[in-house]
Short mmCIF file of C-alpha atoms in Angstrom, two decimals:
data_model
loop_
_atom_site.label_atom_id
_atom_site.label_comp_id
_atom_site.label_asym_id
_atom_site.label_seq_id
_atom_site.Cartn_x
_atom_site.Cartn_y
_atom_site.Cartn_z
CA ALA E 230 0.15 0.10 -0.31
CA ILE E 231 3.30 2.38 0.88
CA THR E 232 4.76 2.20 -2.73
CA HIS E 233 1.83 1.99 -4.55
CA SER E 234 -0.24 5.13 -2.83
CA LEU E 235 3.18 7.20 -1.55
CA PRO E 236 5.18 9.22 -3.66
CA VAL E 237 9.15 7.86 -3.05
CA ARG E 238 9.61 10.89 -1.20
CA GLU E 239 7.36 9.52 1.42
CA TRP E 240 8.34 5.40 1.77
CA TYR E 241 10.75 5.50 4.71
CA VAL E 242 8.43 8.79 6.13
CA ASN E 243 5.33 7.63 6.63
CA ASP E 244 4.16 5.80 9.85
CA THR E 245 0.22 5.18 9.34
CA SER E 246 0.80 1.78 10.84
CA GLN E 247 3.25 0.32 13.43
CA TRP E 248 4.82 -1.75 10.64
CA THR E 249 6.17 0.71 8.63
CA LEU E 250 8.51 -0.26 5.84
CA ASP E 251 11.73 -1.51 6.61
CA TYR E 252 12.97 -3.50 4.24
CA PRO E 253 15.62 -2.14 1.51
CA PRO E 254 14.97 -0.41 -1.75
CA LEU E 255 14.89 -2.84 -4.06
CA PHE E 256 12.30 -5.08 -2.35
CA ALA E 257 10.16 -1.83 -2.20
CA TRP E 258 10.14 -1.74 -5.36
CA PHE E 259 9.15 -5.18 -5.75
CA GLU E 260 6.32 -4.66 -3.45
CA TYR E 261 5.15 -1.71 -5.97
CA VAL E 262 5.36 -4.22 -8.93
CA LEU E 263 3.28 -6.87 -6.59
CA SER E 264 0.61 -4.36 -6.08
CA LEU E 265 0.42 -3.64 -9.99
CA VAL E 266 -0.71 -7.09 -9.73
CA GLY E 267 -2.70 -6.10 -6.82
CA LYS E 268 -5.02 -3.27 -7.68
CA TRP E 269 -6.52 -5.90 -9.82
CA VAL E 270 -7.08 -8.51 -7.62
CA ASP E 271 -8.53 -6.05 -4.64
CA PRO E 272 -7.60 -1.88 -4.85
CA GLN E 273 -8.85 -1.83 -1.26
CA MET E 274 -5.54 -3.30 -0.18
CA LEU E 275 -3.84 -0.60 -1.67
CA ILE E 276 -5.34 2.22 0.86
CA VAL E 277 -2.45 3.10 3.50
CA THR E 278 -5.08 3.75 5.89
CA ASN E 279 -7.03 0.26 5.86
CA LEU E 280 -5.03 -1.01 8.62
CA LYS E 281 -6.00 -4.65 9.40
CA TYR E 282 -7.52 -5.00 5.85
CA ALA E 283 -7.56 -8.82 4.90
CA SER E 284 -11.05 -9.83 2.27
CA ASP E 285 -10.20 -13.00 0.46
CA ALA E 286 -8.83 -11.87 -2.20
CA THR E 287 -6.32 -10.21 -0.08
CA VAL E 288 -5.02 -13.03 1.97
CA ALA E 289 -5.40 -15.55 -1.31
CA PHE E 290 -3.02 -12.73 -3.53
CA GLN E 291 -0.81 -12.31 -0.99
CA ARG E 292 -0.19 -16.21 -0.68
CA THR E 293 -0.22 -17.17 -4.11
CA SER E 294 2.77 -14.64 -4.61
CA VAL E 295 4.97 -15.93 -1.63
CA VAL E 296 4.78 -19.32 -3.49
CA VAL E 297 5.11 -17.73 -6.92
CA THR E 298 8.45 -15.95 -6.00
CA GLU E 299 9.70 -19.03 -3.95
CA GLY E 300 10.06 -20.48 -7.37
CA LEU E 301 13.89 -19.05 -7.62
CA LEU E 302 14.86 -20.81 -4.67
CA LEU E 303 13.71 -24.22 -6.84
CA PHE E 304 15.40 -22.65 -9.23
CA ALA E 305 18.53 -22.70 -7.60
CA VAL E 306 17.42 -26.60 -6.09
CA TYR E 307 17.85 -27.26 -9.64
CA LEU E 308 21.21 -25.66 -10.60
CA PHE E 309 22.89 -27.23 -7.67
CA CYS E 310 21.66 -30.38 -8.39
CA LYS E 311 22.33 -30.01 -12.43
CA ARG E 312 26.34 -29.57 -11.46
CA ILE E 313 26.81 -31.69 -8.61
CA LYS E 314 24.10 -34.81 -9.22
CA PRO E 315 21.03 -34.48 -11.15
CA ALA E 316 19.74 -37.77 -9.71
CA LEU E 317 19.79 -36.21 -5.98
CA PHE E 318 17.21 -32.97 -7.59
CA PRO E 319 14.26 -35.02 -5.87
CA LEU E 320 15.68 -35.65 -2.43
CA LEU E 321 17.30 -31.91 -2.19
CA LEU E 322 14.00 -29.97 -3.67
CA PHE E 323 11.87 -32.36 -0.93
CA LEU E 324 14.42 -31.21 1.51
CA ILE E 325 13.66 -27.23 0.37
CA ALA E 326 10.16 -27.39 -1.18
CA LEU E 327 8.93 -29.15 2.05
CA ASN E 328 11.29 -27.32 4.41
CA PRO E 329 9.51 -26.86 7.78
CA GLY E 330 11.28 -23.27 8.83
CA LEU E 331 10.42 -21.94 5.30
CA LEU E 332 6.82 -23.70 5.59
CA ILE E 333 6.25 -21.73 9.07
CA VAL E 334 7.92 -18.19 8.35
CA ASP E 335 6.65 -18.06 4.49
CA HIS E 336 3.51 -19.75 4.19
CA VAL E 337 1.88 -19.60 7.47
CA HIS E 338 3.60 -16.44 9.53
CA PHE E 339 3.74 -15.27 5.51
CA GLN E 340 6.69 -13.56 4.83
CA TYR E 341 8.85 -13.74 1.19
CA ASN E 342 12.02 -15.35 2.82
CA GLY E 343 12.18 -18.48 -0.42
CA LEU E 344 12.70 -15.31 -2.51
CA LEU E 345 15.38 -13.80 -0.61
CA LEU E 346 17.19 -17.49 0.05
CA GLY E 347 16.64 -18.04 -3.19
CA LEU E 348 18.67 -15.23 -4.56
CA PHE E 349 21.24 -16.01 -1.94
CA MET E 350 21.66 -19.67 -3.02
CA LEU E 351 22.14 -18.45 -6.63
CA SER E 352 24.87 -16.23 -5.39
CA ILE E 353 26.41 -18.95 -3.34
CA GLU E 354 25.86 -21.43 -6.70
CA ALA E 355 27.68 -18.47 -8.90
CA LEU E 356 30.93 -18.06 -6.57
CA GLN E 357 30.98 -21.96 -6.62
CA ARG E 358 30.92 -21.97 -10.32
CA ASP E 359 33.51 -19.20 -10.13
CA GLN E 360 31.04 -16.65 -11.30
CA ILE E 361 32.77 -14.17 -8.94
CA LEU E 362 30.96 -10.94 -11.25
CA VAL E 363 27.62 -12.89 -11.22
CA SER E 364 28.12 -13.68 -7.41
CA ALA E 365 28.29 -9.99 -6.76
CA LEU E 366 25.98 -8.95 -8.66
CA LEU E 367 23.34 -11.55 -7.24
CA PHE E 368 25.05 -10.83 -3.47
CA SER E 369 24.02 -7.03 -3.81
CA VAL E 370 20.96 -7.27 -4.99
CA LEU E 371 19.82 -9.28 -2.17
CA LEU E 372 21.73 -6.75 -0.13
CA ASN E 373 19.50 -4.00 -1.52
CA MET E 374 16.07 -5.91 -0.66
CA LYS E 375 17.19 -7.73 3.06
CA HIS E 376 20.45 -5.89 4.72
CA LEU E 377 20.14 -8.90 6.84
CA PHE E 378 21.98 -10.86 4.70
CA ALA E 379 25.00 -8.37 5.35
CA VAL E 380 26.03 -11.07 7.88
CA ALA E 381 28.01 -13.08 5.24
CA ALA E 382 29.62 -10.07 3.22
CA PRO E 383 32.78 -10.89 4.83
CA TYR E 384 33.43 -13.51 3.91
CA TYR E 385 32.13 -13.02 0.29
CA PHE E 386 34.92 -10.03 0.28
CA VAL E 387 37.67 -12.35 1.41
CA TYR E 388 36.52 -15.02 -0.53
CA MET E 389 36.01 -12.93 -3.81
CA LEU E 390 39.11 -11.05 -2.77
CA ARG E 391 41.80 -14.11 -2.57
CA ARG E 392 39.70 -15.86 -5.79
CA TYR E 393 39.54 -13.22 -8.10
CA CYS E 394 41.54 -10.27 -7.72
CA VAL E 395 44.80 -11.83 -8.00
CA GLY E 396 47.49 -11.91 -10.51
CA THR E 397 48.75 -9.34 -13.16
CA ARG E 398 45.00 -7.88 -13.39
CA ALA E 399 44.24 -8.07 -9.81
CA PHE E 400 43.62 -4.16 -9.90
CA SER E 401 41.59 -4.09 -12.70
CA ARG E 402 39.59 -6.79 -11.50
CA PHE E 403 38.79 -5.28 -8.38
CA PHE E 404 38.01 -2.35 -9.62
CA VAL E 405 35.42 -4.05 -12.03
CA LEU E 406 33.64 -6.00 -8.84
CA GLY E 407 33.84 -2.82 -6.78
CA SER E 408 31.74 -1.27 -9.78
CA VAL E 409 29.27 -4.06 -9.93
CA VAL E 410 28.50 -3.84 -6.02
CA ALA E 411 28.48 -0.15 -6.12
CA GLY E 412 26.21 0.09 -9.47
CA VAL E 413 23.53 -2.01 -7.70
CA CYS E 414 23.88 0.43 -4.25
CA VAL E 415 23.33 3.55 -6.27
CA VAL E 416 20.75 2.66 -8.26
CA SER E 417 19.29 1.25 -5.08
CA VAL E 418 19.82 3.77 -2.60
CA GLY E 419 20.70 6.81 -5.22
CA PRO E 420 16.86 7.35 -5.28
CA PHE E 421 16.76 8.52 -1.09
CA ILE E 422 19.94 10.80 -1.20
CA TYR E 423 18.61 12.84 -3.62
CA ASN E 424 14.81 12.86 -2.70
CA GLY E 425 16.69 13.66 0.77
CA THR E 426 15.28 10.63 2.82
CA ALA E 427 18.10 8.95 2.88
CA GLN E 428 18.56 9.52 6.85
CA ASN E 429 14.83 8.09 7.47
CA LEU E 430 15.86 5.11 4.89
CA LEU E 431 18.89 4.42 7.70
CA SER E 432 16.74 4.98 11.02
CA ARG E 433 14.51 2.01 9.38
CA LEU E 434 17.25 -0.24 8.71
CA PHE E 435 18.75 -0.07 11.51
CA PRO E 436 16.74 0.56 14.45
CA PHE E 437 19.06 -0.31 17.23
CA GLY E 438 16.79 1.52 19.36
CA ARG E 439 14.41 -1.65 19.31
CA GLY E 440 17.25 -3.35 21.47
CA LEU E 441 19.58 -6.45 21.86
CA CYS E 442 16.76 -8.84 21.86
CA HIS E 443 14.17 -9.29 20.09
CA ALA E 444 10.25 -9.00 21.06
CA TYR E 445 10.01 -13.16 20.14
CA TRP E 446 14.09 -13.97 21.25
CA ALA E 447 15.79 -15.48 19.02
CA PRO E 448 17.76 -18.77 20.75
CA ASN E 449 20.81 -17.07 20.78
CA PHE E 450 23.62 -16.58 23.04
CA TRP E 451 22.02 -13.42 23.93
CA ALA E 452 18.71 -15.43 25.01
CA ILE E 453 20.65 -17.30 27.57
CA TYR E 454 22.31 -13.89 28.85
CA SER E 455 18.77 -12.45 29.17
CA VAL E 456 17.75 -15.47 31.06
CA ALA E 457 20.82 -15.76 33.22
CA ASP E 458 20.29 -11.23 33.80
CA LYS E 459 16.46 -12.82 34.83
CA ALA E 460 17.42 -15.55 37.09
CA LEU E 461 19.92 -13.11 38.92
CA VAL E 462 17.54 -10.01 39.58
CA LYS E 463 15.06 -13.09 41.07
CA LEU E 464 17.71 -13.82 43.51
CA ALA E 465 19.19 -10.43 44.51
CA ARG E 466 15.49 -9.42 45.14
CA SER E 467 14.96 -12.72 46.94
CA ALA E 468 18.20 -11.65 49.44
CA GLY E 469 16.31 -8.46 49.88
CA LEU E 470 18.39 -6.10 47.35
CA GLN E 471 16.27 -3.21 45.70
CA LEU E 472 16.84 -2.90 41.88
CA GLU E 473 14.71 -0.30 39.24
CA VAL E 474 13.76 -2.98 37.12
CA GLN E 475 10.47 -3.38 35.23
CA GLY E 476 8.81 -6.59 35.59
CA GLY E 477 8.74 -8.56 32.26
CA HIS E 478 11.71 -6.51 30.92
CA LEU E 479 14.00 -7.60 27.88
CA ALA E 480 10.95 -8.09 26.27
CA GLY E 481 12.43 -5.71 23.14
CA GLY E 482 10.92 -5.64 19.85
CA ILE E 483 8.97 -2.42 18.95
CA VAL E 484 8.75 -1.46 22.32
CA GLY E 485 12.60 -0.13 22.62
CA VAL E 486 15.07 -0.48 24.44
CA SER E 487 15.20 -2.76 27.56
CA LYS E 488 17.75 -2.88 30.43
CA PHE E 489 19.78 -5.40 32.19
CA GLY E 490 19.09 -5.65 36.18
CA ILE E 491 22.21 -6.35 36.67
CA LEU E 492 24.62 -7.72 33.71
CA PRO E 493 26.23 -5.50 31.80
CA GLN E 494 24.39 -3.81 29.01
CA ILE E 495 25.00 -4.73 25.70
CA SER E 496 25.90 -2.32 22.79
CA PRO E 497 25.57 -2.69 18.98
CA SER E 498 29.66 -2.37 19.19
CA VAL E 499 30.03 -5.13 21.26
CA THR E 500 27.45 -7.44 19.58
CA LEU E 501 29.49 -6.44 16.20
CA VAL E 502 33.02 -7.57 17.34
CA LEU E 503 31.78 -10.66 19.07
CA VAL E 504 30.35 -11.57 15.37
CA LEU E 505 33.68 -10.83 13.32
CA LEU E 506 35.97 -12.23 16.22
CA SER E 507 33.86 -15.62 15.97
CA MET E 508 34.55 -15.10 12.07
CA MET E 509 38.06 -14.73 12.16
CA PRO E 510 38.77 -18.67 11.96
CA CYS E 511 36.61 -19.24 8.93
CA LEU E 512 38.19 -15.99 7.36
CA VAL E 513 41.36 -16.70 7.91
CA LYS E 514 41.46 -20.19 6.30
CA THR E 515 39.53 -18.28 3.28
CA TRP E 516 42.16 -16.03 2.81
CA VAL E 517 44.61 -18.89 3.01
CA ARG E 518 42.87 -21.03 0.92
CA PRO E 519 39.18 -20.11 -0.79
CA GLN E 520 37.82 -23.46 -2.14
CA PRO E 521 34.80 -23.50 -3.66
CA CYS E 522 34.10 -26.88 -2.24
CA ASN E 523 34.17 -25.31 1.24
CA ILE E 524 31.74 -22.28 0.52
CA LEU E 525 28.29 -24.01 1.45
CA GLN E 526 29.95 -24.99 5.12
CA ASP E 527 31.82 -22.03 5.19
CA ILE E 528 28.87 -19.33 4.56
CA ALA E 529 26.44 -21.64 6.70
CA TYR E 530 29.47 -20.97 9.47
CA VAL E 531 29.68 -17.42 9.21
CA ASN E 532 25.53 -16.71 9.48
CA LEU E 533 25.69 -19.01 12.21
CA CYS E 534 27.83 -16.38 14.30
CA GLY E 535 25.85 -13.47 12.89
CA PHE E 536 22.67 -15.76 14.69
CA MET E 537 24.38 -16.07 18.05
CA PHE E 538 26.34 -13.00 18.52
CA GLY E 539 24.09 -10.48 16.38
CA TYR E 540 22.22 -7.37 17.69
CA HIS E 541 18.44 -7.86 17.58
CA VAL E 542 18.72 -10.71 15.89
CA HIS E 543 15.08 -12.12 13.90
CA GLU E 544 14.16 -15.76 15.12
CA LYS E 545 13.96 -16.61 11.17
CA ALA E 546 18.06 -15.52 10.31
CA VAL E 547 17.94 -19.22 11.52
CA LEU E 548 17.12 -19.76 7.52
CA HIS E 549 20.19 -18.25 6.65
CA PHE E 550 22.78 -20.55 8.23
CA MET E 551 19.91 -23.77 7.66
CA LEU E 552 19.13 -23.23 3.75
CA PRO E 553 22.86 -23.72 2.99
CA MET E 554 23.65 -26.86 5.50
CA ALA E 555 20.53 -28.27 3.84
CA PHE E 556 21.98 -27.93 0.36
CA GLY E 557 25.29 -29.48 1.72
CA SER E 558 23.60 -32.07 3.44
CA ILE E 559 23.30 -34.21 0.05
CA LEU E 560 27.09 -34.01 -0.16
CA SER E 561 28.49 -36.17 2.07
CA LYS E 562 27.07 -38.37 5.56
CA THR E 563 28.57 -35.82 7.33
CA CYS E 564 27.39 -33.30 6.32
CA ALA E 565 23.48 -34.57 6.48
CA LEU E 566 24.21 -35.61 10.12
CA ASP E 567 25.09 -31.81 11.08
CA TYR E 568 22.37 -30.58 9.20
CA ALA E 569 19.91 -33.01 10.86
CA THR E 570 21.51 -32.40 14.11
CA ALA E 571 20.69 -28.74 14.08
CA SER E 572 17.31 -29.08 12.26
CA TRP E 573 15.77 -30.13 15.51
CA PRO E 574 16.23 -27.22 17.94
CA ALA E 575 16.25 -24.37 15.01
CA TYR E 576 13.14 -25.30 13.27
CA ILE E 577 11.83 -26.27 16.82
CA SER E 578 12.47 -22.69 17.56
CA LEU E 579 9.84 -21.53 15.00
CA MET E 580 6.88 -23.09 16.32
CA PRO E 581 6.00 -20.20 18.56
CA LEU E 582 5.29 -18.29 15.15
CA LEU E 583 1.97 -20.67 14.75
CA TYR E 584 0.48 -19.31 17.83
CA GLN E 585 1.31 -15.58 16.12
#
């Protein structure tokens, strides 16, 4: 409704609903394209002030758009199996098309993670084929549709630098690579710099005021940290100490930053340092020897680092490392066992979304 009914300069300014536009510009344009079809289905869905509008036609259109756009992920499955072993296509198709996490997040809770993960896996597939510029283009488009995939950016940078920008043409290749990435970013963000709303865009994309933990906690290190703080607060109060802590603190989400009662407060910069430090072994290994055969496992690992130590991590971010692991699971018994072991806690953690 926002992208269809309002001028571009108001996309990241309008706050008629609490659910504002907080995705990067290329995803906003994707929503605009959907609205061009949606106006023929039910034009009432495109009225910004029509809050909580949910006609049968609207719901059917939105659900159908999720299914159709998820075809990009299935196309990535096809390309991967065609390169590795075509006979494995039915197995991987089963693992991805009926993935419990995608079914819960996209088809029940309703989001477009299948489309975004499709772009992600296509960029990984291009990287494995040594099509570096294609991979850079796809990953740049992905970042300008969903910036949370930036967790994998350090790995992409190190791998492409050491795999592609080498030899006598290293500088010229680096320039071409940078031009591809910069070109996508200029096309995406340029209009908002021009119309003076770039600051609004940044504040929507990086809402540090929402707190360390998401409203529905992701099962990561900070969830354990938060539970430990709650336990310490209870112990302190039982010992007669007076603490200025509100009941039910650390909910986070859209309600603002909550403070820890006893443990030290965690800033975004602290989480960034922890994420980069946890990635470092993988990044160093890749710097020394960038190998296509390691890409799936490495990207799954760096995304797991971001999930475990990142700031305001969403529960659906489990898909960012589970999907690469699912692709890798058909390559060896070890990878299959790793995927099976990780699947239980990852997908069970998404089940509370079924009640929202």
